[in-house]
Amino acid sequence: MRMRATLADYKVGDKVILKKVLDNHLTIQLYSMGCILGEEITIERKAPFGDPIIIRVEDSFISLRKDDAQKMEVLLS
Amino acid sequence: MGEKTFRIEDELRLILVGNPNSGKSTLFNSLTGLNQRIGNFPGVTVEKKIGFLKINDHIKAEVVDLPGTYSLSPRSEDEQVTFDYLNDNSRNDLPELIVVVVDASNLKRNLLLATQLVDSEQPTILVLNMMDIVERNKQSIDVKKLEEKLGIPVVPINARLSKGIKELKQAIANYKYKKVPKFIENHESKDALENTVHRFNKIKDIVKLTLTKEGESRTAKITRRIDSVFTHPVFGFAIFLLILFLIFQAIFSWSSYPMNWIENGFLVLGNWLSKTLPEGVLNDLLVDGVLAGLGGIIIFVPQIAMLFMFIAILEDTGYLSRVSFLTDALLKRFGLNGRSIIPLLGGAACAVPAIMSARTIANKKERLLTIFVTPLISCSARIPVYTLLIALVIPADKQFLSFNLQGVVMMALYLLGFVAALLTAFVMKYIVKSDERSNFVMELPIYRTPRWTNVGMTILNKTKVFLFEAGKIIIAVSIVLWVLSSYGPGDEMSQIEEKYKTVLADSNADLTAANEQIASEKLEVSYAGHIGKFIEPAIRPLGFDWKIGIAIITSFAAREVFVGTMATLYSVGDEENTASIKEKMNRATHASTGAKVYTKATGYSLLIFYAFALQCMATVAIVVKETGGWKWPIIQLVYMGALAYFSSLLVYQIFV
């Protein structure tokens, strides 16, 4: 069975739409920073080995780890 | 959060709430100016800032600045404090008005908290801050419409330029509570996450109606461009190290001038006092005890203030969160978190506020590890000890790879502290058990020029706390120490006086030399001397004598007391009060052998001891509070003590 694509699968510059977050705690954190379902996420930067990552949601820049990104199911926008 | 009747008579309480980086503290500073004080929230150690201002001729206000929070569903302990304060119904001394500070350049996200407050039905005014950025981004906000949609007063301001403050005061004075329909209805029935999505959808509609903007904002573009250098895998680290290096250079070269003035000032003052005051016990106590101890600490205020200044600037520009981003991958391997870098860097100034700032780390294990290792970072209280000892054992003109060796040793000590902190965390990672998932979800604010009033306030407040907290301990310790070193058990003291009676009476004798001899013999038989002698066998292998033993005991309260103690110990008997501590220590010899006390081996050994030992009551106290018990501070105390003892032992045996 093919896993659905997560934020970690995309590269710098890609714009994706957040579809589902697989961790409740992470959901609360992302939501309170304005990163909610249906929101467009731009991948801004990745540190060496893809960890951590900076994403942009509207005019907010948010950093997260690769493990967090792997829990965020997204679709290319 | 029950309904409250709201009527302002002559006094009210304003509660500032807002997202982190919304400019809340800037507004607090421009509202209250110097009329503010810092305390603690009851039971916890999060900084509570309270200020006062006049709204108009009739109304006075107390202003409370709460820790920044993104929403009313707390996720870190810092946010919990805000949540608890807002929900506390036991305060009814003053009518309360919430001022929710909103970053207008990031309206949608900031409105989450604002609309939650509207739904809490507490009297609330919304302040639209950072209107300058909105203008710079060629955006505009329809304030009237926003007011109409939210049902609460909205005041646009620019806290940085103190614009709109008059209008805000007016709005506060004219505020009338009116019940408004809830922003989202029957929110009890849904779960919190569903609620937030629902809330954001409604917020989006409002933002669409009130905010005119085109595409990505200019400030975000600029931030992205700066980040392409500052968070670059190679340049980013190079820039970070360069900034650290420059900060250290600046601290040590710029501060030497004010430090010289202070040192000379205290010498002059001491001389003047000892000549002006009538001779006797009070004179000795003031000059040799209190003044010597205080002078030894005030001299380091320039360095400490500068360190606080640089950290405040780095934080205010938004750079520190980039450092967190850069270091997360490294720190993660040691059981820490990118956010740990802020306490670790702050630890270079003072471990107490640094340990408090670890509250922003949501993961309990990472927070504990950060708290545990932060005191290993060389703090500003070690600066006096390091400076004195380095100057004593390393000649000023000595070079190492064409760098000043004194500076290199200082850098090495800081590096040593950092490495010890990382290695300790690495070991602790396997000892402390936790199944809580660690993550690193953090906002990176846009870059901005520092708000100089904020920086100034931080320097002022932190230096004041440091000076008064340390000053209190130092005065107390100095007095006790002076008594202990001026008096002794039995009649040993008078025996010495008896012994030298004939020498002193002889008009041909060298009186200065005789007096010094008497003073040092007296010190040896004093209470302090006995205590020092008692522990000497234990510290002998480290290269320390009984005088250093006394200093180690007294500086258990606070490291910088070491310098004050040395000053007091070597001042007792120095009637003319002419030489500096350094000169006196340099002249010190072992009574039995006549060999110099402060050799290279003893100097290095003592440096290492002070780098590692947890000689700070304030740190122990804060760790008790932050970890909620005595278990961790005791483990920390024993661990750091053992590390200090055995490292010093090793170093002394190598160099002797």
XYZ file of C-alpha atoms in Angstrom:
733
model
C 0.000 0.000 0.000
C 1.394 3.350 -0.941
C 1.600 5.867 1.853
C 0.127 9.252 1.274
C 2.596 12.052 0.626
C 3.721 14.104 3.605
C 5.333 17.508 3.854
C 8.731 15.810 4.262
C 8.476 14.397 0.721
C 8.528 17.816 -0.914
C 11.435 20.057 -1.705
C 12.316 23.673 -1.077
C 10.095 26.028 -3.088
C 7.139 23.630 -3.317
C 3.699 24.898 -2.366
C 1.347 22.380 -0.807
C -2.059 22.274 0.864
C -2.347 20.821 4.365
C -4.819 17.915 4.333
C -4.351 16.063 7.594
C -2.155 16.105 10.697
C -1.474 12.703 12.265
C -0.570 13.917 15.743
C -2.977 15.679 18.050
C -0.368 17.647 19.956
C 1.231 18.843 16.729
C -2.186 19.846 15.408
C -2.739 22.183 18.352
C 0.669 23.766 17.882
C 0.213 24.274 14.162
C -3.337 25.577 14.508
C -2.415 28.165 17.103
C 0.166 29.516 14.674
C -2.409 29.838 11.906
C -1.416 26.669 10.057
C -4.768 24.918 9.697
C -6.265 22.377 7.320
C -6.678 23.725 3.803
C -3.932 26.288 4.278
C -1.241 26.735 1.661
C 2.261 25.932 2.931
C 5.437 26.978 1.146
C 8.633 25.104 1.971
C 11.166 27.872 2.491
C 14.362 26.175 3.657
C 15.729 22.858 4.755
C 18.780 22.465 6.975
C 21.381 19.826 6.012
C 19.835 16.287 5.973
C 16.416 17.906 5.647
C 16.123 18.665 9.323
C 14.786 21.079 10.543
C 12.592 22.801 7.955
C 11.243 26.330 7.646
C 7.768 26.673 6.173
C 5.743 29.757 5.409
C 2.018 30.100 5.988
C 0.820 33.467 4.665
C 3.300 35.853 6.291
C 4.358 33.603 9.188
C 7.574 31.633 9.119
C 7.476 28.443 11.184
C 10.252 25.949 11.826
C 9.610 22.262 12.384
C 11.507 18.985 12.382
C 11.478 16.291 9.758
C 9.504 13.988 12.116
C 6.857 16.713 12.421
C 6.763 17.141 8.641
C 6.291 13.374 8.226
C 3.093 13.660 10.244
C 1.587 16.285 7.951
C -0.256 14.871 4.945
C -0.305 17.332 2.081
C -1.229 17.704 -1.600
C 0.632 19.762 -4.165
C -1.250 23.012 -4.598
C -14.476 33.320 33.032
C -17.665 34.733 34.413
C -19.274 37.968 33.364
C -18.007 40.969 35.191
C -19.711 44.284 35.644
C -17.406 46.965 34.454
C -17.255 50.561 35.607
C -14.159 52.692 35.860
C -14.155 55.090 38.773
C -10.662 56.363 39.385
C -8.477 53.312 39.043
C -8.352 50.220 36.868
C -6.110 47.343 35.883
C -5.056 46.902 32.274
C -4.018 43.373 31.334
C -1.801 43.167 28.248
C -2.248 39.943 26.300
C -0.947 39.048 22.861
C 0.917 36.655 20.599
C 4.671 36.360 21.081
C 6.400 39.023 18.942
C 3.270 41.171 18.728
C 5.054 44.157 20.275
C 3.301 43.739 23.609
C 6.389 44.539 25.650
C 7.124 47.602 23.535
C 3.628 48.877 24.240
C 4.124 48.117 27.931
C 7.354 50.120 27.943
C 5.912 53.084 26.098
C 2.846 53.112 28.377
C 4.707 52.930 31.663
C 8.206 54.212 30.916
C 10.459 53.819 33.933
C 7.436 53.459 36.162
C 7.539 49.654 36.258
C 8.725 46.837 38.433
C 9.376 43.188 37.957
C 8.050 40.547 40.287
C 6.947 36.968 40.075
C 3.564 35.397 39.635
C 2.622 33.699 42.889
C 3.947 30.168 43.061
C 5.758 30.254 39.745
C 8.786 32.092 38.515
C 7.572 33.551 35.254
C 8.459 37.199 35.223
C 5.525 39.410 36.049
C 5.898 42.970 34.894
C 3.724 45.594 36.483
C 3.703 49.262 35.575
C 1.650 52.331 36.304
C 0.303 55.146 34.193
C -2.177 57.993 34.194
C -4.991 57.558 31.695
C -6.199 61.133 32.217
C -6.540 63.603 35.095
C -8.980 61.360 36.979
C -8.020 57.813 36.113
C -4.922 55.880 37.099
C -4.108 52.448 35.781
C -2.005 49.509 36.841
C -0.670 47.614 33.822
C 0.145 43.900 33.925
C 2.195 42.422 31.080
C 1.402 38.715 30.655
C 3.670 36.204 28.833
C 2.941 35.953 25.114
C 0.505 33.283 23.988
C -0.956 32.185 20.659
C -4.272 31.013 21.979
C -6.269 30.323 25.095
C -5.408 26.630 24.907
C -2.070 26.613 26.712
C 0.715 24.318 25.496
C 3.767 25.603 27.366
C 4.054 26.588 31.022
C 4.567 30.186 29.974
C 1.196 30.167 28.245
C -0.334 28.394 31.215
C 0.524 31.404 33.372
C -1.378 33.725 31.053
C -4.312 31.338 30.923
C -4.477 30.984 34.726
C -4.184 34.726 35.288
C -7.077 35.433 32.927
C -9.219 32.762 34.541
C -8.528 33.804 38.102
C -11.745 35.245 39.493
C -10.339 35.905 42.945
C -8.972 39.337 42.084
C -11.695 41.886 42.635
C -9.779 44.887 43.930
C -9.904 46.771 40.646
C -12.028 46.768 37.494
C -10.027 44.934 34.828
C -9.760 45.663 31.139
C -7.948 43.288 28.796
C -5.859 44.978 26.114
C -5.219 42.398 23.427
C -2.233 43.418 21.335
C -2.529 42.295 17.721
C 0.287 42.315 15.165
C -1.585 44.065 12.343
C 0.899 42.753 9.797
C -0.166 39.223 10.671
C -3.833 39.813 11.239
C -5.358 36.404 10.641
C -3.198 34.467 13.047
C -3.366 37.132 15.734
C -7.155 37.308 15.621
C -7.407 33.763 16.964
C -6.523 34.882 20.480
C -8.491 38.120 20.117
C -11.730 36.353 19.173
C -11.251 33.801 21.956
C -11.095 36.724 24.366
C -14.252 38.239 22.872
C -15.992 34.922 23.539
C -14.754 34.906 27.124
C -17.030 37.942 27.646
C -14.452 39.903 29.585
C -14.072 43.636 28.929
C -11.574 43.807 26.063
C -10.004 46.440 23.835
C -8.088 45.455 20.730
C -4.875 47.277 19.879
C -3.681 47.001 16.289
C 0.067 47.270 16.628
C 2.758 47.558 13.956
C 0.649 49.694 11.673
C 3.940 50.971 10.190
C 4.678 47.524 8.778
C 1.184 47.334 7.320
C 1.813 50.643 5.569
C 5.259 49.628 4.426
C 3.721 46.496 2.903
C 1.263 48.745 1.054
C -1.626 47.134 2.859
C -4.488 48.819 4.632
C -6.901 47.798 7.351
C -10.482 49.059 7.688
C -10.505 49.715 11.418
C -14.183 50.698 11.600
C -15.247 47.515 9.890
C -13.076 45.379 12.124
C -14.586 47.059 15.163
C -18.067 46.383 13.836
C -17.332 42.730 13.086
C -15.708 41.974 16.436
C -17.935 44.154 18.596
C -15.061 45.601 20.647
C -13.125 48.892 20.335
C -10.130 48.717 17.977
C -7.274 51.223 18.282
C -4.496 51.335 15.671
C -1.101 52.206 17.162
C 2.595 52.027 16.524
C 4.150 51.179 19.867
C 7.658 51.534 18.501
C 7.113 55.225 17.680
C 4.662 55.744 20.558
C 2.018 56.659 17.977
C -1.621 56.209 18.919
C -0.949 56.056 22.665
C -3.106 59.146 23.270
C -5.970 57.573 21.316
C -5.554 54.336 23.263
C -5.818 56.183 26.570
C -8.937 57.925 25.317
C -10.482 54.632 24.264
C -9.713 53.186 27.695
C -11.255 56.163 29.500
C -14.383 55.973 27.328
C -14.695 52.200 27.461
C -18.187 50.862 28.182
C -18.787 47.148 28.405
C -21.457 45.838 26.126
C -22.385 42.254 25.611
C -21.673 41.108 22.069
C -22.824 37.960 20.331
C -20.280 35.154 20.653
C -17.871 34.950 17.785
C -18.579 31.275 17.365
C -21.787 29.853 18.791
C -22.248 26.803 21.033
C -18.559 26.078 21.085
C -18.997 23.626 23.956
C -20.392 20.945 21.667
C -17.369 20.634 19.415
C -13.851 19.616 20.301
C -11.150 22.251 20.558
C -9.521 21.486 17.212
C -12.752 21.580 15.258
C -13.499 24.803 17.037
C -10.252 26.377 15.971
C -10.842 25.478 12.321
C -14.330 26.919 12.573
C -12.975 30.042 14.212
C -10.275 30.507 11.580
C -12.816 30.165 8.782
C -14.786 33.002 10.295
C -11.637 35.025 10.841
C -10.703 34.532 7.197
C -13.999 36.112 6.158
C -13.348 39.100 8.391
C -9.795 39.505 7.161
C -11.072 39.418 3.589
C -13.459 42.259 4.394
C -11.053 44.454 6.349
C -7.565 43.908 4.938
C -6.466 45.001 1.497
C -3.254 43.323 0.396
C -1.541 42.045 -2.713
C 0.392 38.803 -2.565
C 3.335 38.236 -0.278
C 4.295 41.219 1.832
C 7.517 43.159 1.400
C 8.711 42.484 4.942
C 8.309 38.730 4.442
C 10.333 38.972 1.240
C 13.112 40.847 3.011
C 13.097 38.314 5.850
C 13.356 35.458 3.351
C 16.324 37.154 1.670
C 18.166 37.716 4.963
C 17.434 34.131 5.999
C 19.001 32.770 2.825
C 22.299 33.936 4.341
C 21.683 33.727 8.095
C 20.215 30.208 8.070
C 22.557 28.965 5.339
C 24.169 25.641 6.345
C 27.685 27.096 6.034
C 27.437 30.899 6.165
C 24.781 30.750 8.867
C 27.105 28.972 11.289
C 30.072 31.132 10.292
C 28.046 34.281 10.982
C 26.850 32.932 14.331
C 30.396 32.148 15.479
C 31.605 35.525 14.219
C 28.857 37.309 16.160
C 29.779 35.393 19.327
C 33.453 36.226 18.846
C 32.715 39.934 18.317
C 30.505 40.030 21.403
C 33.295 38.616 23.565
C 35.878 40.951 22.095
C 33.594 43.931 22.622
C 32.788 42.969 26.197
C 36.390 42.576 27.208
C 37.912 45.516 25.369
C 35.168 48.149 25.785
C 34.534 47.411 29.412
C 38.136 47.900 30.529
C 37.719 51.708 30.682
C 34.684 51.938 32.951
C 36.167 49.100 35.016
C 39.327 51.100 35.623
C 37.314 54.144 36.662
C 35.292 52.096 39.116
C 38.374 50.404 40.557
C 40.155 53.723 41.071
C 36.993 55.316 42.402
C 36.710 52.660 45.092
C 40.370 52.997 46.041
C 39.938 56.762 46.467
C 36.691 56.325 48.369
C 38.248 53.695 50.659
C 41.241 55.902 51.363
C 39.082 58.900 52.072
C 36.735 56.940 54.329
C 39.510 55.305 56.337
C 41.116 58.712 56.932
C 37.915 60.665 57.575
C 36.060 58.284 59.860
C 37.314 58.028 63.419
C 39.646 55.088 63.752
C 38.208 51.945 65.270
C 36.075 48.921 64.616
C 33.444 50.731 62.524
C 36.090 52.204 60.267
C 37.676 48.781 59.689
C 34.329 47.105 59.138
C 33.199 49.671 56.558
C 36.441 49.985 54.628
C 37.915 46.486 54.841
C 34.643 44.601 55.036
C 31.723 46.210 53.226
C 33.458 48.552 50.801
C 36.069 46.027 49.734
C 33.378 43.427 49.088
C 31.095 45.810 47.196
C 33.875 47.301 45.096
C 34.842 43.794 44.035
C 31.419 43.301 42.473
C 30.389 46.737 41.170
C 33.464 46.750 39.002
C 31.919 43.985 36.885
C 28.671 45.788 36.194
C 29.924 47.173 32.827
C 30.694 43.673 31.525
C 27.447 42.217 32.770
C 25.354 45.075 31.383
C 27.044 44.694 28.005
C 26.360 40.967 27.894
C 22.698 41.603 28.690
C 22.647 44.276 25.979
C 23.964 41.982 23.256
C 21.587 39.163 24.144
C 18.655 41.615 24.201
C 19.625 42.952 20.763
C 19.952 39.465 19.277
C 16.570 38.518 20.682
C 14.796 41.720 19.636
C 15.968 41.591 16.011
C 14.573 38.066 15.650
C 18.027 36.568 15.194
C 17.979 34.285 18.247
C 15.200 32.129 16.823
C 17.381 31.596 13.716
C 20.146 30.405 16.016
C 17.628 27.924 17.435
C 16.904 26.743 13.890
C 20.605 26.352 13.105
C 21.439 24.480 16.286
C 18.384 22.214 16.604
C 19.900 19.339 14.627
C 23.038 19.420 16.798
C 21.302 19.920 20.144
C 18.742 17.210 19.354
C 21.558 14.641 19.349
C 22.451 15.679 22.904
C 18.901 15.313 24.160
C 18.223 19.042 23.928
C 16.194 21.206 21.568
C 16.866 24.177 19.301
C 14.988 26.243 21.840
C 17.615 25.250 24.440
C 20.095 27.587 22.778
C 18.309 30.600 24.266
C 18.792 29.442 27.894
C 22.310 28.275 27.033
C 23.297 31.646 25.561
C 21.440 33.458 28.310
C 23.402 31.355 30.779
C 26.458 33.313 29.688
C 24.843 36.328 31.343
C 23.137 34.727 34.346
C 21.787 31.218 34.917
C 18.750 32.429 36.864
C 16.806 34.208 34.074
C 18.233 31.649 31.631
C 16.718 28.739 33.549
C 13.432 30.622 33.679
C 13.502 31.070 29.912
C 13.607 27.283 29.530
C 9.862 27.437 30.160
C 9.258 27.920 26.457
C 10.480 24.338 25.905
C 7.268 22.331 25.935
C 8.884 18.878 26.197
C 9.470 18.092 29.889
C 12.607 16.008 29.468
C 14.291 18.518 27.178
C 13.376 21.284 29.563
C 14.818 19.382 32.546
C 18.048 18.639 30.690
C 18.357 22.275 29.667
C 17.851 23.409 33.260
C 20.359 20.825 34.468
C 23.187 21.865 32.155
C 22.642 25.647 31.917
C 24.663 26.422 35.110
C 27.698 24.817 33.447
C 27.767 27.684 30.958
C 30.147 30.315 32.285
C 27.967 33.112 33.613
C 28.832 36.737 34.232
C 29.476 36.015 37.921
C 32.440 33.933 36.818
C 33.848 36.883 34.874
C 35.246 38.539 38.027
C 36.837 35.289 39.184
C 38.253 34.457 35.744
C 39.524 37.996 35.149
C 41.290 38.171 38.489
C 42.894 34.733 38.272
C 43.897 35.025 34.623
C 45.498 38.403 35.260
C 47.300 36.850 38.221
C 48.861 33.819 36.553
C 49.144 34.790 32.869
C 51.360 37.721 31.873
C 49.418 40.333 29.899
C 51.932 40.414 27.048
C 52.003 36.665 26.421
C 50.823 35.610 22.972
C 49.281 32.427 21.680
C 49.213 32.142 17.865
C 49.482 35.949 17.836
C 46.349 36.315 20.009
C 46.488 37.668 23.508
C 46.867 34.579 25.710
C 44.668 36.007 28.478
C 41.830 36.367 25.967
C 42.438 32.873 24.587
C 42.242 31.319 28.060
C 39.016 33.222 28.715
C 37.516 31.913 25.452
C 38.726 28.401 26.310
C 36.940 28.525 29.664
C 33.648 29.486 27.978
C 34.115 26.736 25.422
C 34.891 24.257 28.198
C 31.628 25.148 29.925
C 29.663 24.669 26.708
C 31.269 21.307 25.934
C 30.716 20.127 29.517
C 27.058 21.158 29.223
C 26.576 19.189 25.990
C 28.332 16.065 27.283
C 26.373 16.178 30.526
C 23.129 16.456 28.573
C 24.210 13.515 26.437
C 24.692 11.302 29.501
C 21.471 12.544 31.100
C 19.585 11.714 27.921
C 19.984 8.033 28.723
C 19.234 8.397 32.427
C 16.053 10.473 32.344
C 13.161 8.483 30.943
C 10.368 10.019 28.908
C 7.961 8.846 26.245
C 6.760 12.318 25.382
C 7.421 13.099 21.730
C 9.858 15.920 21.172
C 9.238 18.519 18.503
C 10.408 21.877 17.322
C 7.454 23.892 16.142
C 8.500 27.496 16.524
C 7.698 30.806 14.910
C 10.525 32.702 13.254
C 9.542 36.372 13.554
C 10.376 38.768 10.721
C 13.654 40.635 11.052
C 13.432 44.087 12.556
C 15.787 46.729 13.836
C 15.995 46.418 17.607
C 13.622 48.562 19.650
C 16.157 50.458 21.678
C 13.789 51.272 24.541
C 13.175 47.531 24.986
C 16.887 46.836 24.938
C 17.533 49.661 27.404
C 14.803 48.439 29.744
C 16.148 44.876 29.655
C 19.661 46.042 30.509
C 18.388 48.275 33.290
C 16.064 45.710 34.852
C 18.410 42.741 34.660
C 21.468 44.634 35.862
C 19.458 46.069 38.731
C 18.283 42.621 39.804
C 21.818 41.246 39.518
C 23.357 44.115 41.453
C 20.787 44.171 44.241
C 20.460 40.415 44.626
C 24.214 39.880 44.532
C 24.839 43.079 46.511
C 22.666 41.924 49.419
C 24.494 38.598 49.688
C 27.872 40.224 49.292
C 27.321 42.822 52.014
C 26.084 40.129 54.393
C 28.913 37.745 53.563
C 31.470 40.570 53.769
C 30.358 41.548 57.255
C 30.330 37.965 58.523
C 33.686 37.364 56.930
C 35.187 40.504 58.397
C 34.048 39.453 61.866
C 35.337 35.912 61.373
C 38.708 37.130 60.182
C 39.096 39.917 62.758
C 38.326 37.869 65.831
C 39.501 34.473 66.966
C 38.919 31.858 69.633
C 40.746 32.013 72.974
C 43.538 34.507 73.501
C 45.624 33.600 70.415
C 45.039 37.085 68.963
C 46.249 38.933 72.049
C 49.245 36.619 72.285
C 50.374 37.814 68.874
C 49.893 41.440 69.877
C 51.947 40.704 73.007
C 54.688 39.095 70.927
C 55.125 42.152 68.709
C 54.714 44.768 71.441
C 58.427 45.347 71.735
C 58.957 45.493 67.961
C 56.207 48.096 67.556
C 57.603 50.164 70.391
C 61.028 50.213 68.763
C 61.193 53.428 66.747
C 63.908 52.013 64.424
C 61.891 48.997 63.320
C 60.184 48.712 59.895
C 56.621 49.329 61.051
C 54.910 48.459 57.734
C 56.577 45.072 57.525
C 55.834 44.363 61.162
C 52.175 45.318 60.736
C 51.791 43.059 57.722
C 53.418 40.223 59.621
C 51.036 40.760 62.538
C 48.014 40.892 60.241
C 48.849 37.645 58.499
C 49.578 35.847 61.790
C 46.322 37.183 63.226
C 44.336 36.026 60.200
C 45.749 32.569 60.635
C 44.461 32.308 64.213
C 41.112 33.976 63.491
C 37.861 31.996 63.237
C 38.086 32.188 59.441
C 41.643 30.932 59.600
C 40.585 27.960 61.699
C 37.792 27.076 59.264
C 40.155 27.387 56.301
C 42.754 25.247 58.038
C 40.107 22.656 58.854
C 39.232 22.065 55.196
C 42.776 22.549 53.907
C 43.632 18.799 53.843
C 40.709 18.191 51.469
C 41.711 20.918 49.011
C 45.486 20.616 49.358
C 45.718 18.136 46.415
C 44.019 20.765 44.250
C 46.772 23.264 45.059
C 44.629 25.435 47.315
C 45.678 26.861 50.663
C 43.458 27.724 53.619
C 42.784 31.279 52.396
C 41.394 29.925 49.139
C 39.476 27.450 51.305
C 37.766 30.366 53.060
C 36.931 31.936 49.708
C 35.438 28.707 48.379
C 33.209 28.430 51.433
C 32.040 32.050 51.342
C 31.531 32.026 47.585
C 29.193 29.107 47.866
C 26.523 31.793 48.144
C 27.624 33.404 44.892
C 30.782 33.014 42.855
C 31.627 36.685 42.606
C 31.980 36.695 46.406
C 35.315 35.004 45.756
C 36.766 38.319 44.629
C 35.176 40.216 47.509
C 36.495 37.603 49.934
C 39.978 37.846 48.531
C 39.697 41.604 48.805
C 38.563 41.358 52.417
C 41.065 38.662 53.399
C 43.990 40.550 51.941
C 42.753 43.963 53.118
C 42.591 43.050 56.766
C 45.779 44.630 58.042
C 46.459 46.769 54.981
C 46.194 49.984 56.959
C 46.956 52.338 54.101
C 44.533 50.577 51.717
C 46.799 51.291 48.776
C 47.299 48.148 46.738
C 44.718 46.478 44.486
C 43.585 42.917 45.250
C 45.620 41.607 42.365
C 48.861 43.097 43.684
C 48.188 41.766 47.154
C 47.435 38.266 45.905
C 50.486 38.339 43.685
C 52.642 39.028 46.756
C 51.038 36.219 48.781
C 53.374 33.412 49.815
C 53.028 30.168 51.743
C 53.997 30.914 55.324
C 55.965 27.673 55.755
C 57.928 27.587 52.479
C 57.897 31.164 51.253
C 56.815 29.916 47.806
C 54.270 31.897 45.797
C 50.645 30.865 46.432
C 49.247 31.786 43.018
C 51.383 29.734 40.679
C 50.222 28.681 37.238
C 49.102 25.257 38.505
C 47.040 26.678 41.360
C 45.610 29.384 39.081
C 44.487 26.914 36.403
C 43.152 24.501 38.986
C 41.122 27.265 40.632
C 39.814 28.448 37.246
C 38.567 24.960 36.432
C 37.017 24.687 39.879
C 35.016 27.870 39.365
C 34.068 26.861 35.812
C 32.321 23.716 37.063
C 31.235 24.099 40.690
C 27.638 25.172 41.316
C 28.558 28.044 43.603
C 25.328 30.003 43.442
C 22.454 29.947 45.909
C 20.199 31.790 43.494
C 20.589 29.048 40.878
C 19.814 26.327 43.411
C 16.717 28.246 44.494
C 15.468 28.728 40.940
C 16.015 25.048 40.084
C 14.005 24.042 43.159
C 11.151 26.225 41.920
C 11.362 25.241 38.273
C 11.629 21.483 38.827
C 9.178 21.538 41.716
C 11.387 19.911 44.339
C 14.814 19.345 45.835
C 15.699 16.186 43.918
C 17.217 17.775 40.810
C 19.014 20.705 42.453
C 20.688 18.288 44.874
C 21.770 15.949 42.081
C 23.008 19.007 40.179
C 24.917 20.343 43.189
C 26.632 17.036 43.897
C 27.361 16.344 40.242
C 28.863 19.755 39.525
C 30.806 19.689 42.809
C 32.350 16.325 41.995
C 33.109 17.422 38.433
C 34.816 20.562 39.758
C 36.832 18.714 42.400
C 38.192 15.973 40.181
C 38.836 18.219 37.184
C 40.801 20.623 39.393
C 42.717 17.735 40.894
C 43.650 16.540 37.425
C 44.643 19.998 36.193
C 46.779 20.730 39.251
C 48.608 17.422 39.004
C 49.338 18.092 35.321
C 50.718 21.598 35.771
C 52.476 21.335 39.117
